[in-house]
Amino acid sequence: MQDGLKDQLEDLAICGGTPAFETPLHVGAPNIGDRDRLRERFDDIFDRRCLTNGGPYVQEFEERVAKIAGVPHCIATCNGTLALEIAIKALGLSGEVIVPSFTFVATAHALQWQEITPVFCDIDPDTFNIDPNRVAEMITPRTTGILGVHLWGRPCNTQMLVEVARERNLKLLYDASHAFGCTHRGRAIGSFGDAEVFSFHATKFINTIEGGAILTKNDELAEKARLMRNFGFVTYDNVTHVGTNGKMNELSAAMGLTSLDHMPHFIETNRANYWSYRKGLADIPGLSVISYDEREECNYQYVVVEVDEDEAGIDRDRIVQILAAERVLARRYFYPGCHRMEPYRSYFPHAGLLLPVTERQSGRIFSLPTGTAVGEEEIEKVCRIVATAVKHSDALGQRLDKRMIAGTTAGYRHRVA
Ligand SMILES: *Cc1c(COP(=O)(O)O)cnc(C)c1O
C-alpha cells in the first residue's frame, strides 16, 4: 500500500491493516464559514446586550431565509423539531397525519408528541419520497393532514400531493430539513404546501448550531406560529394562544448568517464531492449513487449509495462495517424506518406489512461523509476501500461471517427482530 490506497484485501483495517484515516470522517461534519466575520457578529451581539427575543440578527436571518425560499414569512426557531411541532399545532392538525416512515424519527415524534397518530405511508422506490399513489389509501375519517419529507433534498411529488390534499380537505406540511437552497420545477423549496419546515442543525447544509424555521405564505398561519413560538404573548401581559418557547437566539442567527454568506461555496464543495464520489464508485458492480436533477438547484448535502447485494456480492451492513474499521463513519440514513422504532413499533407492530418498499430500501442505502471537511483525496481513499471490499466480497463474506459467529460483531447483522 504505497499511495495510501487500499487495493489489497490485507490492506483493509477489518483484515488487520492500518485504518485509512487517523481521525474519523463523519457524515454531517459542520460547515463553519468565515470565523473572523462570525467573531465580529458575536462581538456586536455582546456589545448590544441583546442575546435573544427576536433581536436584529434573528430578524436578518429570517429575512434572508424567506427571500431564498421565495415566501413572505419565515419564523426562525431553536431547532427543526420545535419548528415542526409549532407548524403542526398552528395548522390545527389532530387525529391522524400521513407521513413517510423512511425519515429521521423527529418527523414522526413531532406528531406523536402532540398525541397525533403518525400513519406511515410507503415510499416510491425511485425517489425514496412518500408515494403519492399510496397516500389516498391511508386516509381515514380521522386524517387531518399530510406531512411529506423532501428526503436528501430531493423534492416530493408536490403536484400530486397538493391534489390529494385539496380533494380530501387535508393540510399539507413539508419537513424540508434536508432541502434548504433546493428548487422543484424552478420554484424554491420552502414555498410549497401550507407550510414547510427547515432544520439548521449543525449537521445540515446551512447551520445555526441548533435551529430551524417555519416558512409560509399564509399571513394568519405565520402570525399564529410567531405567537406560539413565544409563549403566546401578543404584548407584554397579553397571551392569546397556548405557546412554547421555540425562539432562535442571536448567536445562532449570527452563525446562520455567516453560513449563508458562504452558501454558494458550500454548494460548490458539496457538488464537487458528490461528483468525485460518483466517479470513484461508478465502476463498482451493484453500487449506485442516488442522483439529483441537474436542472434544479440542489445542495448536494447527501451522498447516498444504494447497494444491490446480489450484484455486489456484499450487503450494505458489511460495507458500513468495513468503512467503520477505516474510521469512515458512513451512516444508514434512514434505517430501520420510524415504524421499527419505539413507540411506533409497539403501537403498530404490523405497520411493516404496508411498507414493503420502505423495508426493502432501508436495508440498501448508506450515506457518505461530505461537506467542507472532506476533499478529493479523502474521497478517493473512501472509494478505493469500497471497491476493494466489493472486489473481495467472497473472501470478506467468509471472514466476516466467522467473526459474526465468534460474536465480535454483535449488533452488526441487520434486520434484527
Ligand atoms: C434534522 C432533521 C429533523 C430535526 O431537526 P432538528 O433541527 O435536529 O431538530 C427533522 N426531520 C429531518 C428529516 C431531519 O433530517
CSV table of C-alpha atoms and ligand atoms in Angstrom, one decimal:
chain,number,residue,atom,x,y,z
A,1,MET,CA,0.0,0.0,0.0
A,2,GLN,CA,2.3,2.7,-1.2
A,3,ASP,CA,0.0,5.6,-2.1
A,4,GLY,CA,-2.2,5.1,1.0
A,5,LEU,CA,-4.9,3.5,-1.2
A,6,LYS,CA,-6.2,0.1,-0.2
A,7,ASP,CA,-6.2,-2.2,-3.2
A,8,GLN,CA,-5.5,-5.5,-1.5
A,9,LEU,CA,-7.7,-7.4,0.8
A,10,GLU,CA,-5.0,-7.4,3.5
A,11,ASP,CA,-4.8,-3.6,3.4
A,12,LEU,CA,-8.3,-3.3,4.8
A,13,ALA,CA,-8.4,-2.5,8.5
A,14,ILE,CA,-11.1,-5.1,9.1
A,15,CYS,CA,-8.4,-7.6,7.9
A,16,GLY,CA,-5.8,-6.2,10.2
A,17,GLY,CA,-4.4,-3.3,8.1
A,18,THR,CA,-3.9,0.2,9.5
A,19,PRO,CA,-7.1,2.3,9.4
A,20,ALA,CA,-7.1,4.6,6.3
A,21,PHE,CA,-7.8,7.7,8.5
A,22,GLU,CA,-6.3,8.9,11.7
A,23,THR,CA,-9.3,10.9,12.7
A,24,PRO,CA,-12.8,9.7,11.9
A,25,LEU,CA,-14.7,11.1,8.9
A,26,HIS,CA,-18.2,11.9,9.9
A,27,VAL,CA,-21.4,12.4,7.9
A,28,GLY,CA,-22.7,15.9,8.6
A,29,ALA,CA,-19.4,17.4,9.9
A,30,PRO,CA,-20.4,21.1,10.2
A,31,ASN,CA,-19.6,23.7,7.7
A,32,ILE,CA,-18.2,26.7,9.6
A,33,GLY,CA,-17.6,29.6,7.2
A,34,ASP,CA,-15.5,32.8,7.9
A,35,ARG,CA,-14.6,32.8,11.6
A,36,ASP,CA,-13.5,36.4,11.7
A,37,ARG,CA,-16.8,37.5,10.3
A,38,LEU,CA,-18.5,35.3,12.9
A,39,ARG,CA,-16.5,36.7,15.8
A,40,GLU,CA,-17.4,40.2,14.6
A,41,ARG,CA,-21.0,39.4,14.7
A,42,PHE,CA,-20.6,37.8,18.2
A,43,ASP,CA,-18.9,40.9,19.5
A,44,ASP,CA,-21.6,43.1,18.1
A,45,ILE,CA,-24.2,41.0,19.8
A,46,PHE,CA,-22.4,41.2,23.2
A,47,ASP,CA,-21.9,45.0,22.7
A,48,ARG,CA,-25.7,45.4,22.1
A,49,ARG,CA,-26.6,43.1,25.0
A,50,CYS,CA,-29.4,41.7,23.0
A,51,LEU,CA,-28.9,37.9,23.1
A,52,THR,CA,-32.4,36.6,22.1
A,53,ASN,CA,-36.1,37.5,21.9
A,54,GLY,CA,-36.2,38.4,18.2
A,55,GLY,CA,-33.2,40.6,18.0
A,56,PRO,CA,-31.7,42.1,14.8
A,57,TYR,CA,-29.7,39.1,13.9
A,58,VAL,CA,-32.7,36.7,14.0
A,59,GLN,CA,-34.7,39.3,12.0
A,60,GLU,CA,-32.0,39.5,9.4
A,61,PHE,CA,-31.7,35.7,9.3
A,62,GLU,CA,-35.5,35.4,8.8
A,63,GLU,CA,-35.5,37.9,6.0
A,64,ARG,CA,-32.7,36.2,4.1
A,65,VAL,CA,-34.2,32.7,4.5
A,66,ALA,CA,-37.6,34.0,3.5
A,67,LYS,CA,-36.1,35.5,0.4
A,68,ILE,CA,-34.3,32.3,-0.6
A,69,ALA,CA,-37.5,30.3,-0.1
A,70,GLY,CA,-39.5,32.9,-2.0
A,71,VAL,CA,-42.2,33.3,0.7
A,72,PRO,CA,-43.2,36.4,2.8
A,73,HIS,CA,-42.9,34.6,6.2
A,74,CYS,CA,-40.0,32.9,7.9
A,75,ILE,CA,-40.3,32.1,11.7
A,76,ALA,CA,-36.9,31.1,13.0
A,77,THR,CA,-36.9,28.6,15.8
A,78,CYS,CA,-34.5,27.0,18.3
A,79,ASN,CA,-34.4,23.8,16.3
A,80,GLY,CA,-36.2,22.0,13.4
A,81,THR,CA,-38.2,19.7,15.6
A,82,LEU,CA,-39.8,22.6,17.5
A,83,ALA,CA,-40.5,24.2,14.1
A,84,LEU,CA,-42.3,21.0,13.1
A,85,GLU,CA,-44.2,20.9,16.4
A,86,ILE,CA,-45.3,24.5,16.2
A,87,ALA,CA,-46.3,24.2,12.5
A,88,ILE,CA,-48.4,21.1,13.3
A,89,LYS,CA,-50.1,22.9,16.2
A,90,ALA,CA,-50.6,26.2,14.2
A,91,LEU,CA,-52.1,24.3,11.3
A,92,GLY,CA,-54.6,22.7,13.8
A,93,LEU,CA,-53.6,19.1,12.9
A,94,SER,CA,-55.1,16.4,15.1
A,95,GLY,CA,-56.2,12.7,14.9
A,96,GLU,CA,-54.0,11.2,12.2
A,97,VAL,CA,-51.4,12.6,9.9
A,98,ILE,CA,-50.0,10.7,6.9
A,99,VAL,CA,-46.2,10.6,6.9
A,100,PRO,CA,-43.4,8.5,5.5
A,101,SER,CA,-41.6,6.1,7.8
A,102,PHE,CA,-38.4,6.5,5.8
A,103,THR,CA,-37.3,9.7,7.5
A,104,PHE,CA,-35.5,10.9,10.6
A,105,VAL,CA,-37.5,10.0,13.7
A,106,ALA,CA,-38.2,13.6,14.6
A,107,THR,CA,-40.8,13.8,11.7
A,108,ALA,CA,-42.9,11.2,13.5
A,109,HIS,CA,-42.1,12.3,17.0
A,110,ALA,CA,-43.3,15.9,16.3
A,111,LEU,CA,-46.7,14.4,15.7
A,112,GLN,CA,-46.7,11.8,18.5
A,113,TRP,CA,-45.6,14.4,21.0
A,114,GLN,CA,-48.9,16.1,20.5
A,115,GLU,CA,-50.8,12.8,20.5
A,116,ILE,CA,-51.4,12.8,16.8
A,117,THR,CA,-51.0,9.4,15.2
A,118,PRO,CA,-48.4,9.2,12.5
A,119,VAL,CA,-49.8,7.0,9.9
A,120,PHE,CA,-46.9,5.6,8.0
A,121,CYS,CA,-47.1,5.6,4.2
A,122,ASP,CA,-44.8,3.7,1.9
A,123,ILE,CA,-42.3,5.4,-0.4
A,124,ASP,CA,-41.7,5.5,-4.1
A,125,PRO,CA,-38.7,3.1,-4.8
A,126,ASP,CA,-37.2,5.6,-7.3
A,127,THR,CA,-37.4,8.8,-5.3
A,128,PHE,CA,-37.4,7.3,-1.7
A,129,ASN,CA,-40.1,10.0,-1.0
A,130,ILE,CA,-43.6,9.5,0.2
A,131,ASP,CA,-45.5,7.7,-2.6
A,132,PRO,CA,-48.4,9.9,-3.6
A,133,ASN,CA,-50.3,7.0,-5.1
A,134,ARG,CA,-50.4,5.3,-1.6
A,135,VAL,CA,-51.4,8.4,0.3
A,136,ALA,CA,-55.2,8.2,-0.6
A,137,GLU,CA,-55.3,4.6,0.7
A,138,MET,CA,-54.1,5.7,4.1
A,139,ILE,CA,-56.8,8.4,4.6
A,140,THR,CA,-59.5,7.7,7.3
A,141,PRO,CA,-62.2,10.0,8.8
A,142,ARG,CA,-59.6,11.0,11.5
A,143,THR,CA,-57.0,12.2,8.9
A,144,THR,CA,-56.3,15.9,9.1
A,145,GLY,CA,-53.1,16.3,7.1
A,146,ILE,CA,-50.1,15.0,5.1
A,147,LEU,CA,-46.6,15.6,6.2
A,148,GLY,CA,-44.2,15.0,3.3
A,149,VAL,CA,-40.4,14.9,3.6
A,150,HIS,CA,-38.1,16.1,0.8
A,151,LEU,CA,-35.6,13.4,1.6
A,152,TRP,CA,-31.9,14.2,1.0
A,153,GLY,CA,-33.1,17.5,-0.6
A,154,ARG,CA,-35.0,15.7,-3.4
A,155,PRO,CA,-38.5,17.2,-3.7
A,156,CYS,CA,-41.7,15.2,-3.0
A,157,ASN,CA,-44.2,14.9,-5.8
A,158,THR,CA,-45.8,18.2,-4.8
A,159,GLN,CA,-48.2,18.3,-7.7
A,160,MET,CA,-49.9,15.0,-6.8
A,161,LEU,CA,-49.8,15.6,-3.0
A,162,VAL,CA,-51.5,19.0,-3.3
A,163,GLU,CA,-54.2,17.4,-5.4
A,164,VAL,CA,-54.9,14.7,-2.8
A,165,ALA,CA,-54.8,17.3,0.0
A,166,ARG,CA,-57.3,19.6,-1.8
A,167,GLU,CA,-59.6,16.8,-2.8
A,168,ARG,CA,-59.8,15.4,0.7
A,169,ASN,CA,-59.6,18.7,2.5
A,170,LEU,CA,-56.3,18.0,4.3
A,171,LYS,CA,-53.5,20.3,5.4
A,172,LEU,CA,-50.2,19.8,3.6
A,173,LEU,CA,-47.0,20.3,5.5
A,174,TYR,CA,-43.4,19.5,4.4
A,175,ASP,CA,-40.4,18.6,6.5
A,176,ALA,CA,-37.8,20.3,4.3
A,177,SER,CA,-35.0,19.8,6.8
A,178,HIS,CA,-32.7,18.5,4.0
A,179,ALA,CA,-33.8,20.8,1.3
A,180,PHE,CA,-32.7,24.3,2.1
A,181,GLY,CA,-31.5,26.0,-1.1
A,182,CYS,CA,-33.1,23.4,-3.4
A,183,THR,CA,-35.7,24.0,-6.1
A,184,HIS,CA,-38.5,22.0,-7.6
A,185,ARG,CA,-39.7,22.9,-11.1
A,186,GLY,CA,-37.7,26.1,-10.7
A,187,ARG,CA,-39.5,27.1,-7.5
A,188,ALA,CA,-37.7,27.2,-4.2
A,189,ILE,CA,-38.4,24.5,-1.6
A,190,GLY,CA,-40.0,26.4,1.3
A,191,SER,CA,-42.8,27.7,-0.8
A,192,PHE,CA,-44.9,24.5,-1.2
A,193,GLY,CA,-47.9,23.3,0.7
A,194,ASP,CA,-49.5,25.2,3.6
A,195,ALA,CA,-46.1,25.5,5.3
A,196,GLU,CA,-42.6,24.0,5.1
A,197,VAL,CA,-40.0,23.5,7.9
A,198,PHE,CA,-36.2,23.7,7.6
A,199,SER,CA,-33.7,22.5,10.1
A,200,PHE,CA,-30.4,24.4,10.6
A,201,HIS,CA,-28.9,21.8,12.9
A,202,ALA,CA,-25.1,21.6,12.9
A,203,THR,CA,-25.2,18.6,10.6
A,204,LYS,CA,-27.3,20.3,8.0
A,205,PHE,CA,-26.0,22.2,5.0
A,206,ILE,CA,-26.6,25.7,6.4
A,207,ASN,CA,-26.4,25.7,10.2
A,208,THR,CA,-27.2,27.9,13.2
A,209,ILE,CA,-25.6,25.3,15.5
A,210,GLU,CA,-29.2,24.3,16.6
A,211,GLY,CA,-32.0,25.9,14.7
A,212,GLY,CA,-35.0,25.7,12.4
A,213,ALA,CA,-37.6,27.7,10.7
A,214,ILE,CA,-41.2,27.6,9.5
A,215,LEU,CA,-41.9,29.1,6.1
A,216,THR,CA,-45.3,30.0,4.8
A,217,LYS,CA,-47.2,32.3,2.5
A,218,ASN,CA,-50.2,32.3,4.8
A,219,ASP,CA,-50.3,35.5,6.9
A,220,GLU,CA,-52.6,34.1,9.5
A,221,LEU,CA,-50.7,31.0,10.0
A,222,ALA,CA,-47.4,32.9,10.3
A,223,GLU,CA,-48.9,35.2,12.9
A,224,LYS,CA,-50.1,32.2,14.9
A,225,ALA,CA,-46.8,30.4,14.6
A,226,ARG,CA,-45.0,33.5,15.7
A,227,LEU,CA,-47.1,33.8,18.8
A,228,MET,CA,-46.8,30.1,19.7
A,229,ARG,CA,-43.0,30.4,19.4
A,230,ASN,CA,-43.0,33.0,22.2
A,231,PHE,CA,-45.4,31.6,24.8
A,232,GLY,CA,-48.4,33.1,23.0
A,233,PHE,CA,-47.5,36.6,24.0
A,234,VAL,CA,-49.1,39.4,21.9
A,235,THR,CA,-47.9,42.2,24.1
A,236,TYR,CA,-46.1,42.2,27.5
A,237,ASP,CA,-49.0,40.9,29.5
A,238,ASN,CA,-51.4,39.6,26.9
A,239,VAL,CA,-51.4,35.9,26.0
A,240,THR,CA,-53.8,34.7,23.2
A,241,HIS,CA,-52.6,31.2,22.4
A,242,VAL,CA,-51.1,28.2,24.1
A,243,GLY,CA,-47.4,28.6,23.3
A,244,THR,CA,-44.0,27.2,23.9
A,245,ASN,CA,-40.5,28.7,23.9
A,246,GLY,CA,-39.2,28.0,20.4
A,247,LYS,CA,-37.1,31.1,19.8
A,248,MET,CA,-33.8,31.2,18.0
A,249,ASN,CA,-31.1,33.1,19.8
A,250,GLU,CA,-28.9,35.8,18.4
A,251,LEU,CA,-25.7,33.8,18.4
A,252,SER,CA,-27.3,31.1,16.4
A,253,ALA,CA,-28.7,33.6,13.9
A,254,ALA,CA,-25.1,35.1,13.6
A,255,MET,CA,-23.9,31.6,12.8
A,256,GLY,CA,-26.7,31.2,10.3
A,257,LEU,CA,-25.9,34.5,8.6
A,258,THR,CA,-22.2,33.6,8.4
A,259,SER,CA,-23.2,30.2,6.9
A,260,LEU,CA,-25.5,31.9,4.4
A,261,ASP,CA,-22.6,34.2,3.3
A,262,HIS,CA,-20.8,31.0,2.2
A,263,MET,CA,-23.8,29.2,0.7
A,264,PRO,CA,-22.5,29.2,-2.9
A,265,HIS,CA,-19.1,27.9,-1.7
A,266,PHE,CA,-20.8,25.1,0.4
A,267,ILE,CA,-22.9,24.1,-2.6
A,268,GLU,CA,-19.9,24.1,-4.9
A,269,THR,CA,-17.9,22.0,-2.5
A,270,ASN,CA,-20.7,19.5,-2.0
A,271,ARG,CA,-21.3,19.3,-5.7
A,272,ALA,CA,-17.6,18.6,-6.4
A,273,ASN,CA,-17.5,16.0,-3.7
A,274,TYR,CA,-20.7,14.4,-5.0
A,275,TRP,CA,-19.2,14.0,-8.5
A,276,SER,CA,-15.9,12.8,-7.1
A,277,TYR,CA,-17.9,10.0,-5.3
A,278,ARG,CA,-20.0,9.4,-8.4
A,279,LYS,CA,-16.8,8.9,-10.5
A,280,GLY,CA,-15.0,6.9,-7.8
A,281,LEU,CA,-17.8,4.5,-7.3
A,282,ALA,CA,-19.0,4.3,-11.0
A,283,ASP,CA,-17.4,1.0,-12.0
A,284,ILE,CA,-18.2,-0.9,-8.8
A,285,PRO,CA,-20.8,-3.6,-9.6
A,286,GLY,CA,-24.0,-3.4,-7.6
A,287,LEU,CA,-23.4,0.1,-6.3
A,288,SER,CA,-25.2,3.3,-7.4
A,289,VAL,CA,-25.2,6.8,-6.1
A,290,ILE,CA,-28.6,8.5,-5.9
A,291,SER,CA,-28.9,11.2,-8.5
A,292,TYR,CA,-30.0,14.9,-8.3
A,293,ASP,CA,-31.9,16.7,-11.0
A,294,GLU,CA,-29.2,18.9,-12.5
A,295,ARG,CA,-31.8,21.3,-14.0
A,296,GLU,CA,-32.7,22.3,-10.5
A,297,GLU,CA,-30.8,24.0,-7.6
A,298,CYS,CA,-29.6,21.3,-5.2
A,299,ASN,CA,-27.4,21.5,-2.1
A,300,TYR,CA,-25.8,18.1,-2.6
A,301,GLN,CA,-25.6,17.6,1.1
A,302,TYR,CA,-26.2,13.9,1.0
A,303,VAL,CA,-24.1,11.4,-0.9
A,304,VAL,CA,-26.3,8.3,-0.7
A,305,VAL,CA,-25.2,4.9,-2.1
A,306,GLU,CA,-27.7,2.2,-2.9
A,307,VAL,CA,-26.3,-1.4,-2.7
A,308,ASP,CA,-27.7,-4.2,-4.7
A,309,GLU,CA,-26.4,-7.1,-2.7
A,310,ASP,CA,-27.0,-9.7,-5.4
A,311,GLU,CA,-24.8,-7.8,-7.8
A,312,ALA,CA,-22.2,-6.5,-5.4
A,313,GLY,CA,-21.9,-9.8,-3.5
A,314,ILE,CA,-21.8,-7.9,-0.3
A,315,ASP,CA,-24.5,-6.2,1.7
A,316,ARG,CA,-24.9,-2.7,2.9
A,317,ASP,CA,-24.1,-3.5,6.5
A,318,ARG,CA,-20.9,-5.2,5.7
A,319,ILE,CA,-19.7,-2.2,3.7
A,320,VAL,CA,-20.6,0.1,6.5
A,321,GLN,CA,-18.7,-2.1,8.9
A,322,ILE,CA,-15.7,-2.2,6.7
A,323,LEU,CA,-15.7,1.5,6.3
A,324,ALA,CA,-16.1,2.0,10.1
A,325,ALA,CA,-12.9,0.0,10.7
A,326,GLU,CA,-11.2,2.5,8.4
A,327,ARG,CA,-12.7,5.3,10.6
A,328,VAL,CA,-15.1,6.3,7.8
A,329,LEU,CA,-18.4,6.6,9.7
A,330,ALA,CA,-20.9,6.1,6.9
A,331,ARG,CA,-24.5,6.3,8.2
A,332,ARG,CA,-27.5,4.2,7.4
A,333,TYR,CA,-29.8,7.2,6.7
A,334,PHE,CA,-32.5,6.1,7.2
A,335,TYR,CA,-32.6,2.7,8.9
A,336,PRO,CA,-34.7,0.9,10.1
A,337,GLY,CA,-37.6,3.3,9.4
A,338,CYS,CA,-39.6,5.0,12.1
A,339,HIS,CA,-42.2,2.2,12.2
A,340,ARG,CA,-39.4,-0.1,13.7
A,341,MET,CA,-38.6,2.4,16.4
A,342,GLU,CA,-40.4,2.9,19.7
A,343,PRO,CA,-43.1,3.8,20.5
A,344,TYR,CA,-44.3,3.1,16.9
A,345,ARG,CA,-43.0,-0.5,16.8
A,346,SER,CA,-45.2,-1.4,19.8
A,347,TYR,CA,-48.2,0.7,18.8
A,348,PHE,CA,-48.3,-0.6,15.2
A,349,PRO,CA,-46.4,-4.0,15.2
A,350,HIS,CA,-47.8,-4.8,11.7
A,351,ALA,CA,-47.1,-1.4,10.1
A,352,GLY,CA,-44.3,-3.1,8.0
A,353,LEU,CA,-46.9,-5.1,6.1
A,354,LEU,CA,-48.0,-1.8,4.4
A,355,LEU,CA,-44.4,-0.6,3.9
A,356,PRO,CA,-42.7,-3.2,1.7
A,357,VAL,CA,-40.7,-0.6,-0.2
A,358,THR,CA,-39.5,1.2,3.0
A,359,GLU,CA,-38.5,-2.2,4.5
A,360,ARG,CA,-36.5,-3.1,1.4
A,361,GLN,CA,-34.9,0.2,0.6
A,362,SER,CA,-33.9,1.0,4.2
A,363,GLY,CA,-31.7,-2.1,4.0
A,364,ARG,CA,-29.9,-1.0,0.9
A,365,ILE,CA,-28.7,2.6,1.5
A,366,PHE,CA,-25.9,4.4,3.3
A,367,SER,CA,-24.6,8.0,3.4
A,368,LEU,CA,-21.0,9.0,2.9
A,369,PRO,CA,-19.2,12.0,4.5
A,370,THR,CA,-19.2,15.2,2.5
A,371,GLY,CA,-19.2,19.0,3.1
A,372,THR,CA,-16.2,21.3,3.6
A,373,ALA,CA,-14.5,18.8,5.9
A,374,VAL,CA,-13.9,16.4,3.0
A,375,GLY,CA,-11.9,16.7,-0.2
A,376,GLU,CA,-10.9,14.8,-3.3
A,377,GLU,CA,-8.1,13.0,-1.6
A,378,GLU,CA,-10.3,11.6,1.2
A,379,ILE,CA,-13.0,10.6,-1.3
A,380,GLU,CA,-10.5,8.7,-3.5
A,381,LYS,CA,-9.5,6.7,-0.4
A,382,VAL,CA,-13.1,6.0,0.6
A,383,CYS,CA,-14.0,4.9,-2.9
A,384,ARG,CA,-10.9,2.6,-3.1
A,385,ILE,CA,-11.9,1.0,0.2
A,386,VAL,CA,-15.4,0.3,-1.1
A,387,ALA,CA,-14.0,-1.0,-4.4
A,388,THR,CA,-11.6,-3.4,-2.6
A,389,ALA,CA,-14.4,-4.6,-0.4
A,390,VAL,CA,-16.7,-5.4,-3.3
A,391,LYS,CA,-13.8,-7.0,-5.3
A,392,HIS,CA,-13.1,-9.3,-2.5
A,393,SER,CA,-16.6,-9.8,-1.3
A,394,ASP,CA,-16.4,-13.6,-1.3
A,395,ALA,CA,-13.4,-13.8,0.9
A,396,LEU,CA,-14.6,-11.0,3.1
A,397,GLY,CA,-18.0,-12.6,3.4
A,398,GLN,CA,-16.4,-15.7,4.8
A,399,ARG,CA,-14.1,-13.9,7.2
A,400,LEU,CA,-16.9,-11.6,8.5
A,401,ASP,CA,-19.2,-14.5,8.9
A,402,LYS,CA,-16.7,-16.3,11.0
A,403,ARG,CA,-16.3,-13.2,13.2
A,404,MET,CA,-20.1,-12.9,13.5
A,405,ILE,CA,-20.2,-16.5,14.8
A,406,ALA,CA,-17.4,-15.6,17.1
A,407,GLY,CA,-19.6,-12.8,18.4
A,408,THR,CA,-17.1,-10.0,17.7
A,409,THR,CA,-19.5,-8.1,15.6
A,410,ALA,CA,-22.5,-8.1,17.9
A,411,GLY,CA,-25.3,-5.9,16.7
A,412,TYR,CA,-23.8,-5.9,13.2
A,413,ARG,CA,-26.3,-8.1,11.4
A,414,HIS,CA,-29.2,-6.0,10.0
A,415,ARG,CA,-32.8,-6.9,10.3
A,416,VAL,CA,-32.6,-7.8,14.0
A,417,ALA,CA,-36.1,-8.9,15.0
B,1,LIG,C1,-32.5,17.0,11.1
B,1,LIG,C2,-33.9,16.6,10.9
B,1,LIG,C3,-35.0,17.0,11.7
B,1,LIG,C4,-34.8,17.6,13.0
B,1,LIG,O1,-34.2,18.8,13.0
B,1,LIG,P1,-33.5,19.3,14.4
B,1,LIG,O2,-33.1,20.7,14.0
B,1,LIG,O3,-32.3,18.5,14.6
B,1,LIG,O4,-34.5,19.3,15.5
B,1,LIG,C5,-36.3,16.7,11.3
B,1,LIG,N1,-36.5,16.0,10.1
B,1,LIG,C6,-35.5,15.5,9.4
B,1,LIG,C7,-35.8,14.8,8.1
B,1,LIG,C8,-34.2,15.8,9.7
B,1,LIG,O5,-33.2,15.4,8.9
